PDB file of C-alpha atoms in Angstrom:
ATOM      1  CA  UNK A   1      69.704 243.256 -79.022  1.00  0.00           C
ATOM      2  CA  UNK A   2      66.860 242.209 -76.858  1.00  0.00           C
ATOM      3  CA  UNK A   3      65.463 240.312 -79.851  1.00  0.00           C
ATOM      4  CA  UNK A   4      68.740 238.352 -80.310  1.00  0.00           C
ATOM      5  CA  UNK A   5      68.900 237.394 -76.636  1.00  0.00           C
ATOM      6  CA  UNK A   6      65.314 236.134 -76.761  1.00  0.00           C
ATOM      7  CA  UNK A   7      66.088 233.937 -79.804  1.00  0.00           C
ATOM      8  CA  UNK A   8      69.134 232.466 -78.077  1.00  0.00           C
ATOM      9  CA  UNK A   9      67.074 231.636 -74.983  1.00  0.00           C
ATOM     10  CA  UNK A  10      64.384 229.933 -77.079  1.00  0.00           C
ATOM     11  CA  UNK A  11      67.006 227.972 -78.963  1.00  0.00           C
ATOM     12  CA  UNK A  12      68.623 226.830 -75.708  1.00  0.00           C
ATOM     13  CA  UNK A  13      65.226 225.889 -74.234  1.00  0.00           C
ATOM     14  CA  UNK A  14      64.296 223.829 -77.320  1.00  0.00           C
ATOM     15  CA  UNK A  15      67.694 222.085 -77.263  1.00  0.00           C
ATOM     16  CA  UNK A  16      67.326 221.245 -73.548  1.00  0.00           C
ATOM     17  CA  UNK A  17      63.797 219.897 -74.089  1.00  0.00           C
ATOM     18  CA  UNK A  18      64.939 217.726 -77.039  1.00  0.00           C
ATOM     19  CA  UNK A  19      67.823 216.327 -74.990  1.00  0.00           C
ATOM     20  CA  UNK A  20      65.454 215.566 -72.104  1.00  0.00           C
ATOM     21  CA  UNK A  21      63.048 213.805 -74.480  1.00  0.00           C
ATOM     22  CA  UNK A  22      65.849 211.641 -75.954  1.00  0.00           C
ATOM     23  CA  UNK A  23      67.122 210.683 -72.511  1.00  0.00           C
ATOM     24  CA  UNK A  24      63.588 209.859 -71.356  1.00  0.00           C
ATOM     25  CA  UNK A  25      62.956 207.750 -74.437  1.00  0.00           C
ATOM     26  CA  UNK A  26      66.179 205.773 -73.869  1.00  0.00           C
ATOM     27  CA  UNK A  27      65.330 205.198 -70.218  1.00  0.00           C
ATOM     28  CA  UNK A  28      61.776 204.040 -70.879  1.00  0.00           C
ATOM     29  CA  UNK A  29      61.889 202.195 -74.208  1.00  0.00           C
ATOM     30  CA  UNK A  30      65.406 200.913 -74.921  1.00  0.00           C
ATOM     31  CA  UNK A  31      66.073 197.518 -73.289  1.00  0.00           C
ATOM     32  CA  UNK A  32      68.941 197.073 -70.876  1.00  0.00           C
ATOM     33  CA  UNK A  33      72.092 195.544 -72.311  1.00  0.00           C
ATOM     34  CA  UNK A  34      73.971 193.180 -70.067  1.00  0.00           C
ATOM     35  CA  UNK A  35      77.596 192.576 -70.771  1.00  0.00           C
ATOM     36  CA  UNK A  36      78.994 189.112 -70.280  1.00  0.00           C
ATOM     37  CA  UNK A  37      82.579 188.607 -69.318  1.00  0.00           C
ATOM     38  CA  UNK A  38      84.802 186.456 -71.512  1.00  0.00           C
ATOM     39  CA  UNK A  39      87.386 184.576 -69.548  1.00  0.00           C
ATOM     40  CA  UNK A  40      90.300 182.961 -71.335  1.00  0.00           C
ATOM     41  CA  UNK A  41      91.902 180.043 -69.577  1.00  0.00           C
ATOM     42  CA  UNK A  42      94.569 177.567 -70.516  1.00  0.00           C
ATOM     43  CA  UNK A  43      93.530 173.961 -70.142  1.00  0.00           C
ATOM     44  CA  UNK A  44      96.011 171.787 -68.370  1.00  0.00           C
ATOM     45  CA  UNK A  45      96.921 168.463 -69.929  1.00  0.00           C
ATOM     46  CA  UNK A  46      94.706 166.674 -67.387  1.00  0.00           C
ATOM     47  CA  UNK A  47      91.715 168.799 -68.338  1.00  0.00           C
ATOM     48  CA  UNK A  48      92.389 168.258 -72.046  1.00  0.00           C
ATOM     49  CA  UNK A  49      92.503 164.520 -71.498  1.00  0.00           C
ATOM     50  CA  UNK A  50      89.028 164.696 -69.938  1.00  0.00           C
ATOM     51  CA  UNK A  51      87.554 166.253 -73.094  1.00  0.00           C
ATOM     52  CA  UNK A  52      86.153 163.464 -75.291  1.00  0.00           C
ATOM     53  CA  UNK A  53      87.340 163.330 -78.868  1.00  0.00           C
ATOM     54  CA  UNK A  54      85.984 161.626 -81.951  1.00  0.00           C
ATOM     55  CA  UNK A  55      87.218 158.075 -82.447  1.00  0.00           C
ATOM     56  CA  UNK A  56      89.841 157.629 -85.148  1.00  0.00           C
ATOM     57  CA  UNK A  57      88.425 154.399 -86.500  1.00  0.00           C
ATOM     58  CA  UNK A  58      84.678 154.312 -86.898  1.00  0.00           C
ATOM     59  CA  UNK A  59      83.399 150.915 -87.898  1.00  0.00           C
ATOM     60  CA  UNK A  60      79.964 149.425 -88.415  1.00  0.00           C
ATOM     61  CA  UNK A  61      78.556 146.932 -85.918  1.00  0.00           C
ATOM     62  CA  UNK A  62      78.846 143.254 -86.739  1.00  0.00           C
ATOM     63  CA  UNK A  63      76.146 142.030 -89.066  1.00  0.00           C
ATOM     64  CA  UNK A  64      75.409 145.541 -90.368  1.00  0.00           C
ATOM     65  CA  UNK A  65      74.481 145.513 -94.022  1.00  0.00           C
ATOM     66  CA  UNK A  66      73.836 148.873 -95.665  1.00  0.00           C
ATOM     67  CA  UNK A  67      70.613 149.031 -97.596  1.00  0.00           C
ATOM     68  CA  UNK A  68      71.320 148.586-101.298  1.00  0.00           C
ATOM     69  CA  UNK A  69      70.782 151.633-103.441  1.00  0.00           C
ATOM     70  CA  UNK A  70      68.394 150.929-106.257  1.00  0.00           C
ATOM     71  CA  UNK A  71      69.915 151.800-109.604  1.00  0.00           C
ATOM     72  CA  UNK A  72      67.407 151.986-112.411  1.00  0.00           C
ATOM     73  CA  UNK A  73      69.773 151.962-115.400  1.00  0.00           C
ATOM     74  CA  UNK A  74      73.120 150.299-115.978  1.00  0.00           C
ATOM     75  CA  UNK A  75      76.146 152.569-116.146  1.00  0.00           C
ATOM     76  CA  UNK A  76      77.999 152.217-119.441  1.00  0.00           C
ATOM     77  CA  UNK A  77      81.715 152.128-118.646  1.00  0.00           C
ATOM     78  CA  UNK A  78      82.535 153.359-122.171  1.00  0.00           C
ATOM     79  CA  UNK A  79      80.398 156.524-122.056  1.00  0.00           C
ATOM     80  CA  UNK A  80      79.900 157.401-118.378  1.00  0.00           C
ATOM     81  CA  UNK A  81      81.353 160.614-117.019  1.00  0.00           C
ATOM     82  CA  UNK A  82      82.844 160.945-113.535  1.00  0.00           C
ATOM     83  CA  UNK A  83      79.528 162.000-111.989  1.00  0.00           C
ATOM     84  CA  UNK A  84      77.757 158.890-113.281  1.00  0.00           C
ATOM     85  CA  UNK A  85      80.592 156.615-112.166  1.00  0.00           C
ATOM     86  CA  UNK A  86      80.478 158.091-108.651  1.00  0.00           C
ATOM     87  CA  UNK A  87      76.891 156.861-108.255  1.00  0.00           C
ATOM     88  CA  UNK A  88      78.261 153.310-108.167  1.00  0.00           C
ATOM     89  CA  UNK A  89      79.001 151.750-104.754  1.00  0.00           C
ATOM     90  CA  UNK A  90      82.666 151.961-103.800  1.00  0.00           C
ATOM     91  CA  UNK A  91      83.502 154.466-106.551  1.00  0.00           C
ATOM     92  CA  UNK A  92      84.580 157.895-105.361  1.00  0.00           C
ATOM     93  CA  UNK A  93      85.972 160.836-107.314  1.00  0.00           C
ATOM     94  CA  UNK A  94      89.518 159.442-107.457  1.00  0.00           C
ATOM     95  CA  UNK A  95      88.455 155.992-108.701  1.00  0.00           C
ATOM     96  CA  UNK A  96      86.064 157.547-111.221  1.00  0.00           C
ATOM     97  CA  UNK A  97      88.993 159.529-112.647  1.00  0.00           C
ATOM     98  CA  UNK A  98      91.100 156.342-112.792  1.00  0.00           C
ATOM     99  CA  UNK A  99      88.352 154.585-114.780  1.00  0.00           C
ATOM    100  CA  UNK A 100      88.160 157.469-117.239  1.00  0.00           C
ATOM    101  CA  UNK A 101      91.971 157.634-117.543  1.00  0.00           C
ATOM    102  CA  UNK A 102      92.113 153.871-118.174  1.00  0.00           C
ATOM    103  CA  UNK A 103      89.401 154.157-120.840  1.00  0.00           C
ATOM    104  CA  UNK A 104      91.237 157.034-122.537  1.00  0.00           C
ATOM    105  CA  UNK A 105      94.633 155.319-122.516  1.00  0.00           C
ATOM    106  CA  UNK A 106      93.641 151.704-123.328  1.00  0.00           C
ATOM    107  CA  UNK A 107      90.453 152.289-125.275  1.00  0.00           C
ATOM    108  CA  UNK A 108      86.894 151.138-124.783  1.00  0.00           C
ATOM    109  CA  UNK A 109      86.193 148.429-122.231  1.00  0.00           C
ATOM    110  CA  UNK A 110      85.631 145.073-123.925  1.00  0.00           C
ATOM    111  CA  UNK A 111      84.087 143.388-120.894  1.00  0.00           C
ATOM    112  CA  UNK A 112      82.949 144.360-117.419  1.00  0.00           C
ATOM    113  CA  UNK A 113      85.699 142.150-115.932  1.00  0.00           C
ATOM    114  CA  UNK A 114      88.268 144.504-117.498  1.00  0.00           C
ATOM    115  CA  UNK A 115      87.231 146.978-114.788  1.00  0.00           C
ATOM    116  CA  UNK A 116      89.445 145.028-112.363  1.00  0.00           C
ATOM    117  CA  UNK A 117      92.472 146.259-114.353  1.00  0.00           C
ATOM    118  CA  UNK A 118      91.794 149.774-113.007  1.00  0.00           C
ATOM    119  CA  UNK A 119      93.816 150.604-109.899  1.00  0.00           C
ATOM    120  CA  UNK A 120      91.730 150.513-106.753  1.00  0.00           C
ATOM    121  CA  UNK A 121      89.139 148.058-108.056  1.00  0.00           C
ATOM    122  CA  UNK A 122      89.628 144.541-106.804  1.00  0.00           C
ATOM    123  CA  UNK A 123      87.431 141.475-106.794  1.00  0.00           C
ATOM    124  CA  UNK A 124      85.311 142.623-103.837  1.00  0.00           C
ATOM    125  CA  UNK A 125      84.523 145.974-105.432  1.00  0.00           C
ATOM    126  CA  UNK A 126      83.893 144.332-108.797  1.00  0.00           C
ATOM    127  CA  UNK A 127      81.394 141.919-107.206  1.00  0.00           C
ATOM    128  CA  UNK A 128      79.366 144.943-106.041  1.00  0.00           C
ATOM    129  CA  UNK A 129      79.576 146.568-109.469  1.00  0.00           C
ATOM    130  CA  UNK A 130      79.156 143.756-111.977  1.00  0.00           C
ATOM    131  CA  UNK A 131      75.333 143.873-111.964  1.00  0.00           C
ATOM    132  CA  UNK A 132      75.312 147.689-112.253  1.00  0.00           C
ATOM    133  CA  UNK A 133      77.647 148.258-115.227  1.00  0.00           C
ATOM    134  CA  UNK A 134      77.694 147.453-118.915  1.00  0.00           C
ATOM    135  CA  UNK A 135      80.197 147.896-121.758  1.00  0.00           C
ATOM    136  CA  UNK A 136      78.050 148.845-124.722  1.00  0.00           C
ATOM    137  CA  UNK A 137      79.907 150.414-127.637  1.00  0.00           C
ATOM    138  CA  UNK A 138      80.212 154.190-127.565  1.00  0.00           C
ATOM    139  CA  UNK A 139      78.062 155.973-130.140  1.00  0.00           C
TER     140      UNK A 139
END
C-alpha cells in the first residue's frame, strides 16, 4: 500500500508542477487582451441630418471632356457580340442586347445609320459611334 500512496503523491506533484508551469507561461508570454465596449445608440433625426450623404446627381464640371478611348479596329455591327459592342462609348449591356436583338429580328445592318433605329441610340450617340463601327457582311 505504501507503494500506491507514493505513486499518487508523485502524480499529484507532477500535476501541480505542470499547472504552475502553464500559469507562469500565460502570465509571462501571452499578451494582455483588452476588451472594448460596444455601445449602441439611436441617432436622432437632427444627428442623422448632420451626417453627409452622397449627392443624388453627380455631374461633370463645365467644359469637362472625357479623354477619348482609342479603338484600334472598327466594330462590325453584323458580327459583334455583346462584349464587343459594350466597348463602344455610350453602349452598355442593355443597349448591346438591343442591337443584337434588332440584328436578329430585322437582319444584317445595311448601313451604320441604321443603328439609330435601335431603341436608346439617338443622333448624339450615333455621332460618337459612326467612326467606330462598320457594317461589313457576315461571313
